[in-house]
CSV table of C-alpha atoms (C1' of nucleotides) in Angstrom, one decimal:
chain,number,residue,atom,x,y,z
A,77,MET,CA,148.4,144.1,32.0
A,78,ASN,CA,149.7,141.6,34.6
A,79,ARG,CA,151.7,139.7,32.0
A,80,ASP,CA,154.8,141.1,33.8
A,81,PRO,CA,156.2,137.9,35.4
A,82,ILE,CA,157.2,139.9,38.5
A,83,GLU,CA,153.7,141.3,39.0
A,84,GLN,CA,152.5,137.8,38.5
A,85,PHE,CA,154.8,136.4,41.1
A,86,ILE,CA,153.7,139.0,43.7
A,87,GLU,CA,150.1,138.3,42.9
A,88,GLN,CA,150.8,134.6,43.3
A,89,MET,CA,152.3,135.1,46.7
A,90,GLY,CA,149.1,136.8,47.7
A,91,PHE,CA,147.0,133.7,46.8
A,92,MET,CA,149.5,131.6,48.6
A,93,THR,CA,149.1,133.3,51.9
A,94,GLN,CA,145.4,133.4,51.4
A,95,ASP,CA,145.4,129.6,51.1
A,96,ASP,CA,147.2,129.6,54.4
A,97,GLY,CA,144.6,131.7,56.0
A,98,LEU,CA,146.7,134.9,56.0
A,99,PRO,CA,145.6,138.2,54.3
A,100,ARG,CA,146.4,138.3,50.7
A,101,ILE,CA,148.3,141.5,51.1
A,102,ALA,CA,150.7,139.8,53.5
A,103,GLY,CA,151.8,137.6,50.8
A,104,GLN,CA,152.1,140.4,48.3
A,105,VAL,CA,154.3,142.3,50.7
A,106,LEU,CA,156.5,139.3,51.2
A,107,GLY,CA,156.7,138.9,47.5
A,108,TYR,CA,157.6,142.5,46.9
A,109,LEU,CA,160.3,142.5,49.5
A,110,LEU,CA,161.7,139.2,48.2
A,111,ILE,CA,162.0,140.9,44.8
A,112,GLU,CA,163.5,144.1,46.1
A,113,GLY,CA,166.0,142.4,48.4
A,114,GLU,CA,166.6,145.6,50.3
A,115,PRO,CA,164.7,147.4,53.0
A,116,ARG,CA,161.6,149.3,51.9
A,117,THR,CA,159.6,151.8,53.8
A,118,LEU,CA,155.9,151.5,54.5
A,119,ALA,CA,155.3,154.3,52.0
A,120,GLU,CA,157.2,152.5,49.3
A,121,ILE,CA,155.3,149.3,50.0
A,122,SER,CA,151.9,150.8,50.0
A,123,GLU,CA,152.7,152.7,46.9
A,124,ALA,CA,154.2,149.7,45.0
A,125,LEU,CA,151.2,147.5,45.9
A,126,SER,CA,148.5,150.2,45.5
A,127,VAL,CA,147.4,149.5,49.0
A,128,SER,CA,146.4,151.7,51.9
A,129,LYS,CA,149.0,152.8,54.4
A,130,ALA,CA,146.9,151.2,57.1
A,131,SER,CA,146.9,147.8,55.5
A,132,ALA,CA,150.6,147.9,54.8
A,133,SER,CA,151.3,148.8,58.4
A,134,THR,CA,149.1,146.1,59.8
A,135,ASN,CA,150.3,143.4,57.5
A,136,CYS,CA,154.0,144.3,57.9
A,137,ARG,CA,153.7,144.2,61.7
A,138,GLN,CA,151.9,140.9,61.5
A,139,LEU,CA,154.6,139.4,59.3
A,140,ALA,CA,157.3,140.8,61.5
A,141,ASP,CA,155.7,139.2,64.5
A,142,LYS,CA,155.9,135.9,62.8
A,143,GLY,CA,159.5,136.5,62.1
A,144,ILE,CA,159.2,136.6,58.4
A,145,LEU,CA,160.1,140.3,58.1
A,146,THR,CA,162.6,142.3,60.0
A,147,ARG,CA,162.5,146.0,60.8
A,148,ALA,CA,165.6,147.7,59.3
A,149,ASN,CA,165.7,151.3,60.5
A,150,THR,CA,167.6,152.9,57.8
A,151,ARG,CA,170.0,155.5,59.1
A,152,GLY,CA,169.2,159.0,58.0
A,153,SER,CA,165.5,158.4,57.6
A,154,ARG,CA,163.1,158.1,60.5
A,155,ALA,CA,160.8,156.0,58.4
A,156,ASP,CA,160.5,152.3,59.4
A,157,SER,CA,161.8,149.9,56.8
A,158,TYR,CA,161.1,146.3,56.4
A,159,MET,CA,162.9,143.5,54.6
A,160,ALA,CA,162.3,139.8,54.1
A,161,VAL,CA,164.5,137.6,56.2
A,162,THR,CA,167.1,135.5,54.4
A,163,ASN,CA,164.9,132.4,54.6
A,164,PRO,CA,161.3,133.4,55.2
A,165,ALA,CA,159.9,129.9,54.6
A,166,GLU,CA,162.0,128.6,57.5
A,167,ASP,CA,160.4,130.9,59.9
A,168,MET,CA,157.0,130.1,58.6
A,169,LEU,CA,157.6,126.4,59.5
A,170,ALA,CA,159.0,127.4,62.9
A,171,GLY,CA,155.7,129.2,63.5
A,172,MET,CA,153.8,126.2,62.4
A,173,ALA,CA,155.6,124.1,65.0
A,174,ALA,CA,154.6,126.5,67.7
A,175,ARG,CA,151.0,126.5,66.6
A,176,TYR,CA,150.9,122.7,66.6
A,177,ARG,CA,152.4,122.6,70.1
A,178,ALA,CA,149.7,124.9,71.4
A,179,ARG,CA,147.1,122.9,69.6
A,180,ALA,CA,148.3,119.7,71.2
A,181,ARG,CA,148.0,121.2,74.6
A,182,ALA,CA,144.5,122.6,73.9
A,183,ILE,CA,143.2,119.2,72.7
A,184,GLU,CA,144.8,117.3,75.6
A,185,ASP,CA,143.2,119.7,78.0
A,186,ALA,CA,139.8,119.2,76.4
A,187,ALA,CA,140.1,115.4,76.5
A,188,THR,CA,141.0,115.5,80.2
A,189,GLY,CA,137.6,116.9,80.9
A,190,PHE,CA,135.7,114.1,79.2
A,191,PRO,CA,133.5,112.1,81.6
A,192,ASP,CA,134.3,108.5,82.2
A,193,SER,CA,131.3,107.5,80.1
A,194,HIS,CA,133.3,108.6,77.1
A,195,ALA,CA,136.6,106.9,78.0
A,196,GLU,CA,137.1,105.6,74.5
A,197,ALA,CA,136.5,108.9,72.9
A,198,ARG,CA,139.0,110.4,75.4
A,199,ALA,CA,141.6,107.8,74.2
A,200,ARG,CA,141.0,108.7,70.6
A,201,VAL,CA,141.2,112.4,71.2
A,202,THR,CA,144.3,112.0,73.2
A,203,ALA,CA,145.9,110.1,70.5
A,204,PHE,CA,145.0,112.8,68.1
A,205,ALA,CA,146.6,115.4,70.4
A,206,ARG,CA,149.7,113.3,70.7
A,207,PHE,CA,150.1,113.4,67.0
A,208,PHE,CA,150.2,117.2,67.0
A,209,ARG,CA,152.8,117.2,69.7
A,210,THR,CA,155.0,114.7,67.9
A,211,SER,CA,154.6,116.7,64.7
A,212,ALA,CA,155.7,119.8,66.4
A,213,ASP,CA,158.8,118.0,67.7
A,214,PHE,CA,159.5,116.8,64.2
A,215,LEU,CA,159.0,120.2,62.6
A,216,GLU,CA,161.4,121.8,65.1
A,217,GLU,CA,164.0,119.1,64.5
A,218,TRP,CA,163.6,119.7,60.8
A,219,THR,CA,163.8,123.4,61.0
A,220,GLU,CA,167.1,123.0,62.8
A,221,ARG,CA,168.4,120.6,60.2
A,222,ALA,CA,167.4,123.0,57.4
A,223,GLN,CA,169.2,125.8,59.1
A,224,ARG,CA,172.4,123.7,59.3
A,225,GLN,CA,172.0,123.0,55.6
A,226,MET,CA,171.8,126.7,54.8
A,227,ALA,CA,174.8,127.4,56.9
A,228,ASP,CA,176.8,124.7,55.3
A,229,SER,CA,176.0,125.8,51.8
A,230,GLU,CA,177.3,129.3,52.4
B,110,MET,CA,125.1,125.6,77.9
B,111,ASN,CA,128.4,124.8,76.2
B,112,ARG,CA,130.0,123.8,79.5
B,113,ASP,CA,129.8,120.2,78.3
B,114,PRO,CA,133.5,119.3,77.6
B,115,ILE,CA,132.5,117.4,74.6
B,116,GLU,CA,130.6,120.2,73.1
B,117,GLN,CA,133.5,122.4,73.9
B,118,PHE,CA,135.9,120.0,72.1
B,119,ILE,CA,133.8,119.9,69.0
B,120,GLU,CA,133.6,123.7,69.0
B,121,GLN,CA,137.4,123.9,69.4
B,122,MET,CA,138.0,121.6,66.5
B,123,GLY,CA,136.0,124.1,64.5
B,124,PHE,CA,138.2,127.0,65.4
B,125,MET,CA,141.2,124.8,64.6
B,126,THR,CA,140.3,124.1,61.0
B,127,GLN,CA,139.2,127.7,60.7
B,128,ASP,CA,142.8,128.7,61.6
B,129,ASP,CA,143.9,126.4,58.8
B,130,GLY,CA,141.7,128.1,56.3
B,131,LEU,CA,139.1,125.3,56.3
B,132,PRO,CA,135.4,125.8,57.0
B,133,ARG,CA,134.6,125.8,60.7
B,134,ILE,CA,132.0,123.0,60.1
B,135,ALA,CA,134.7,120.7,58.7
B,136,GLY,CA,136.5,120.7,62.0
B,137,GLN,CA,133.2,120.2,63.9
B,138,VAL,CA,132.4,117.2,61.7
B,139,LEU,CA,135.8,115.8,62.4
B,140,GLY,CA,135.5,116.4,66.1
B,141,TYR,CA,132.1,114.8,66.2
B,142,LEU,CA,133.2,111.7,64.3
B,143,LEU,CA,136.3,111.4,66.5
B,144,ILE,CA,134.0,111.4,69.5
B,145,GLU,CA,131.6,108.9,68.1
B,146,GLY,CA,134.3,106.5,66.8
B,147,GLU,CA,131.8,104.8,64.5
B,148,PRO,CA,130.3,105.6,61.2
B,149,ARG,CA,127.6,108.2,61.2
B,150,THR,CA,125.2,109.2,58.4
B,151,LEU,CA,124.9,112.7,56.9
B,152,ALA,CA,121.5,113.0,58.6
B,153,GLU,CA,123.0,112.2,62.0
B,154,ILE,CA,125.9,114.6,61.5
B,155,SER,CA,123.7,117.5,60.3
B,156,GLU,CA,121.4,116.8,63.2
B,157,ALA,CA,124.1,116.5,65.9
B,158,LEU,CA,125.8,119.7,64.8
B,159,SER,CA,122.5,121.6,64.0
B,160,VAL,CA,123.8,122.3,60.5
B,161,SER,CA,122.2,122.1,57.1
B,162,LYS,CA,122.2,118.9,55.1
B,163,ALA,CA,123.9,120.8,52.3
B,164,SER,CA,126.7,121.9,54.5
B,165,ALA,CA,127.3,118.5,56.0
B,166,SER,CA,127.4,117.0,52.6
B,167,THR,CA,129.8,119.5,51.2
B,168,ASN,CA,132.2,119.4,54.2
B,169,CYS,CA,132.2,115.6,54.5
B,170,ARG,CA,133.1,115.2,50.9
B,171,GLN,CA,135.8,117.8,51.2
B,172,LEU,CA,137.3,116.0,54.2
B,173,ALA,CA,137.0,112.7,52.4
B,174,ASP,CA,138.9,114.1,49.5
B,175,LYS,CA,141.6,115.1,51.8
B,176,GLY,CA,141.7,111.6,53.2
B,177,ILE,CA,140.6,112.6,56.7
B,178,LEU,CA,137.3,110.8,56.5
B,179,THR,CA,136.3,107.5,54.9
B,180,ARG,CA,133.0,106.5,53.5
B,181,ALA,CA,131.6,103.5,55.3
B,182,ASN,CA,128.5,102.3,53.5
B,183,THR,CA,126.7,100.5,56.2
B,184,ARG,CA,125.0,97.4,55.0
B,185,GLY,CA,121.3,97.5,55.1
B,186,SER,CA,121.0,101.2,54.8
B,187,ARG,CA,121.6,103.0,51.6
B,188,ALA,CA,122.6,106.1,53.5
B,189,ASP,CA,126.3,107.1,53.2
B,190,SER,CA,128.2,107.0,56.4
B,191,TYR,CA,131.4,108.7,57.3
B,192,MET,CA,133.9,108.0,59.9
B,193,ALA,CA,137.2,109.6,60.9
B,194,VAL,CA,140.3,107.6,59.8
B,195,THR,CA,142.4,106.1,62.5
B,196,ASN,CA,144.9,108.9,62.4
B,197,PRO,CA,143.3,112.0,60.8
B,198,ALA,CA,146.2,114.3,61.6
B,199,GLU,CA,148.6,112.1,59.6
B,200,ASP,CA,146.6,112.6,56.5
B,201,MET,CA,146.4,116.3,57.1
B,202,LEU,CA,150.1,116.4,57.0
B,203,ALA,CA,150.3,114.3,53.9
B,204,GLY,CA,148.0,116.8,52.2
B,205,MET,CA,150.2,119.6,53.3
B,206,ALA,CA,153.2,117.9,51.7
B,207,ALA,CA,151.3,117.8,48.4
B,208,ARG,CA,150.3,121.4,48.6
B,209,TYR,CA,153.9,122.4,49.4
B,210,ARG,CA,155.2,120.5,46.4
B,211,ALA,CA,152.7,122.1,44.1
B,212,ARG,CA,153.7,125.5,45.6
B,213,ALA,CA,157.4,124.9,45.0
B,214,ARG,CA,156.7,124.2,41.3
B,215,ALA,CA,154.5,127.3,40.9
B,216,ILE,CA,157.2,129.5,42.4
B,217,GLU,CA,160.0,128.0,40.4
B,218,ASP,CA,158.0,128.5,37.2
B,219,ALA,CA,157.3,132.1,38.1
B,220,ALA,CA,161.0,132.8,38.8
B,221,THR,CA,162.0,131.3,35.5
B,222,GLY,CA,160.1,134.0,33.8
B,223,PHE,CA,162.0,136.8,35.5
B,224,PRO,CA,164.0,139.0,33.0
B,225,ASP,CA,167.8,139.0,33.3
B,226,SER,CA,167.6,142.5,34.8
B,227,HIS,CA,166.3,140.8,37.9
B,228,ALA,CA,168.8,138.0,38.2
B,229,GLU,CA,169.3,138.5,41.9
B,230,ALA,CA,165.6,138.5,42.6
B,231,ARG,CA,165.4,135.4,40.6
B,232,ALA,CA,168.0,133.7,42.8
B,233,ARG,CA,166.2,134.8,45.9
B,234,VAL,CA,162.9,133.5,44.7
B,235,THR,CA,164.4,130.2,43.5
B,236,ALA,CA,165.9,129.7,46.9
B,237,PHE,CA,162.5,130.4,48.4
B,238,ALA,CA,160.9,127.8,46.1
B,239,ARG,CA,163.6,125.2,47.0
B,240,PHE,CA,162.6,125.5,50.6
B,241,PHE,CA,159.1,124.5,49.8
B,242,ARG,CA,160.3,121.5,47.9
B,243,THR,CA,162.6,120.4,50.8
B,244,SER,CA,159.7,121.0,53.2
B,245,ALA,CA,157.5,118.7,51.1
B,246,ASP,CA,160.2,116.0,51.2
B,247,PHE,CA,160.5,116.2,55.0
B,248,LEU,CA,156.8,116.2,55.5
B,249,GLU,CA,156.5,113.1,53.4
B,250,GLU,CA,159.3,111.4,55.3
B,251,TRP,CA,157.6,112.3,58.5
B,252,THR,CA,154.3,110.9,57.6
B,253,GLU,CA,155.9,107.7,56.6
B,254,ARG,CA,157.8,107.5,59.8
B,255,ALA,CA,154.6,108.2,61.8
B,256,GLN,CA,152.9,105.4,59.9
B,257,ARG,CA,155.6,103.0,60.8
B,258,GLN,CA,155.4,104.0,64.4
B,259,MET,CA,151.7,103.4,64.4
B,260,ALA,CA,152.1,100.1,62.7
B,261,ASP,CA,154.7,99.0,65.2
B,262,SER,CA,152.7,99.9,68.3
B,263,GLU,CA,149.8,97.7,67.2
C,253,DC,C1',157.5,176.8,69.0
C,254,DA,C1',155.1,175.6,64.7
C,255,DA,C1',154.9,172.5,61.0
C,256,DT,C1',155.7,168.3,58.8
C,257,DA,C1',156.2,163.3,58.3
C,258,DC,C1',155.4,159.3,60.0
C,259,DG,C1',153.0,154.9,62.2
C,260,DT,C1',149.0,153.4,64.4
C,261,DT,C1',144.2,152.8,65.6
C,262,DC,C1',139.3,152.6,64.8
C,263,DA,C1',134.8,152.7,62.7
C,264,DA,C1',132.8,152.0,58.2
C,265,DT,C1',132.9,149.5,54.1
C,266,DT,C1',134.0,146.1,50.9
C,267,DT,C1',134.9,141.7,49.6
C,268,DG,C1',134.8,136.8,49.6
C,269,DA,C1',133.7,132.6,51.6
C,270,DA,C1',130.5,129.7,54.4
C,271,DT,C1',126.1,128.4,55.0
C,272,DT,C1',121.4,127.7,54.0
C,273,DG,C1',116.9,126.4,51.8
C,274,DA,C1',114.9,124.7,47.9
C,275,DA,C1',114.9,122.1,43.8
C,276,DC,C1',116.6,118.3,41.4
C,277,DG,C1',118.2,113.6,40.2
C,278,DA,C1',119.0,109.1,41.4
C,279,DT,C1',118.3,104.9,43.8
C,280,DG,C1',115.9,101.5,46.1
C,281,DA,C1',111.2,99.9,48.1
C,282,DA,C1',106.6,98.6,47.6
D,50,DT,C1',105.5,102.2,38.0
D,51,DT,C1',104.9,105.1,41.9
D,52,DC,C1',106.5,106.6,46.3
D,53,DA,C1',109.9,107.7,49.6
D,54,DT,C1',114.6,108.6,50.9
D,55,DC,C1',118.8,110.2,50.2
D,56,DG,C1',122.9,113.1,48.3
D,57,DT,C1',124.1,116.8,45.5
D,58,DT,C1',123.8,121.3,43.4
D,59,DC,C1',122.8,126.1,43.0
D,60,DA,C1',121.2,130.8,43.8
D,61,DA,C1',120.4,133.7,47.8
D,62,DT,C1',121.8,135.0,52.2
D,63,DT,C1',124.6,135.4,56.2
D,64,DC,C1',128.7,136.1,58.3
D,65,DA,C1',133.4,137.2,59.2
D,66,DA,C1',137.6,138.9,57.8
D,67,DA,C1',140.2,142.2,55.0
D,68,DT,C1',140.7,146.7,53.6
D,69,DT,C1',140.2,151.5,53.6
D,70,DG,C1',139.9,156.5,55.0
D,71,DA,C1',140.2,159.5,58.5
D,72,DA,C1',141.6,160.9,62.9
D,73,DC,C1',145.1,160.8,66.2
D,74,DG,C1',149.6,160.7,68.7
D,75,DT,C1',154.5,161.1,68.4
D,76,DA,C1',158.7,162.4,67.0
D,77,DT,C1',161.6,165.2,64.1
D,78,DT,C1',162.8,169.2,61.6
D,79,DG,C1',163.5,174.0,60.8
DNA sequence: CAATACGTTCAATTTGAATTGAACGATGAA
DNA sequence: TTCATCGTTCAATTCAAATTGAACGTATTG
């Protein structure tokens, strides 16, 4: 069991998202949909991964919020279908950029509140925050570049 | 309690690393050392954060492995001291680049094993892997650029 | 109007990681 | 050598997040 390379891949995707702080099942769902290449219903997903309907629902919605999955209401069935976007990783990085930007703001705000007795600490923390902001800029720039590359290679 | 902006910042740093899948204490340690700006011993750290010696030890070593902290053996004392590197975030990104590269390899390997009956899935997964590889390239480029910027502004 | 199929939510549970306290080994001091 | 100090390791515990099963609401079908 589990020697099937496809099973292995799905499992692996689970570990991957787990490393990123996301639920293991989120990665497995993405892996499964990546393999299938076509929309799949919640029922199919929960069946294929031997996972509860509740978990499939929650994780799919979470992934859809992040832009990694799209809802694809199949005509003729009232069941919601999901499928992986063409380039999931791209959207993952875009999400990271957003998180970094929010983070930069939060840290800057925190530093602003430091008393003057800690002026040096404030400077260090501000520099730290600046890095997150610049990183966010760069990530965004890069995501755009990658999108162009994809478009060109079509 | 906890209205002290510095306490708040340290706490915040904990949440931050938690979001990244790292232990909360790792972030608090980094926050504390960022504030202090000078080497601090394990004893001081565990004292300041009201955290066990064991936890301080483990987390510091973990952060040092990632290149975010440096050991700074203070002369005269045999106690190990740690301090935050000048630009911790930079090293965090460098680490991410490495992880992405490893990830790309793992995914490619997995795809290689797909049977010919899943040729299309293989193509999709390979494209997915390629993205991680490219991401790693960009992250490396970025950290280098950032390092140059830092060097220039000195 | 039932009756069915679906997605969501929520409390309860499971699972896995973080954290601790205690024991240990090593290193330097006396 | 003996004593004290430090860092690490490991089993036990605590804690938080993931996952589930069941109940619910809604829409669709016949």
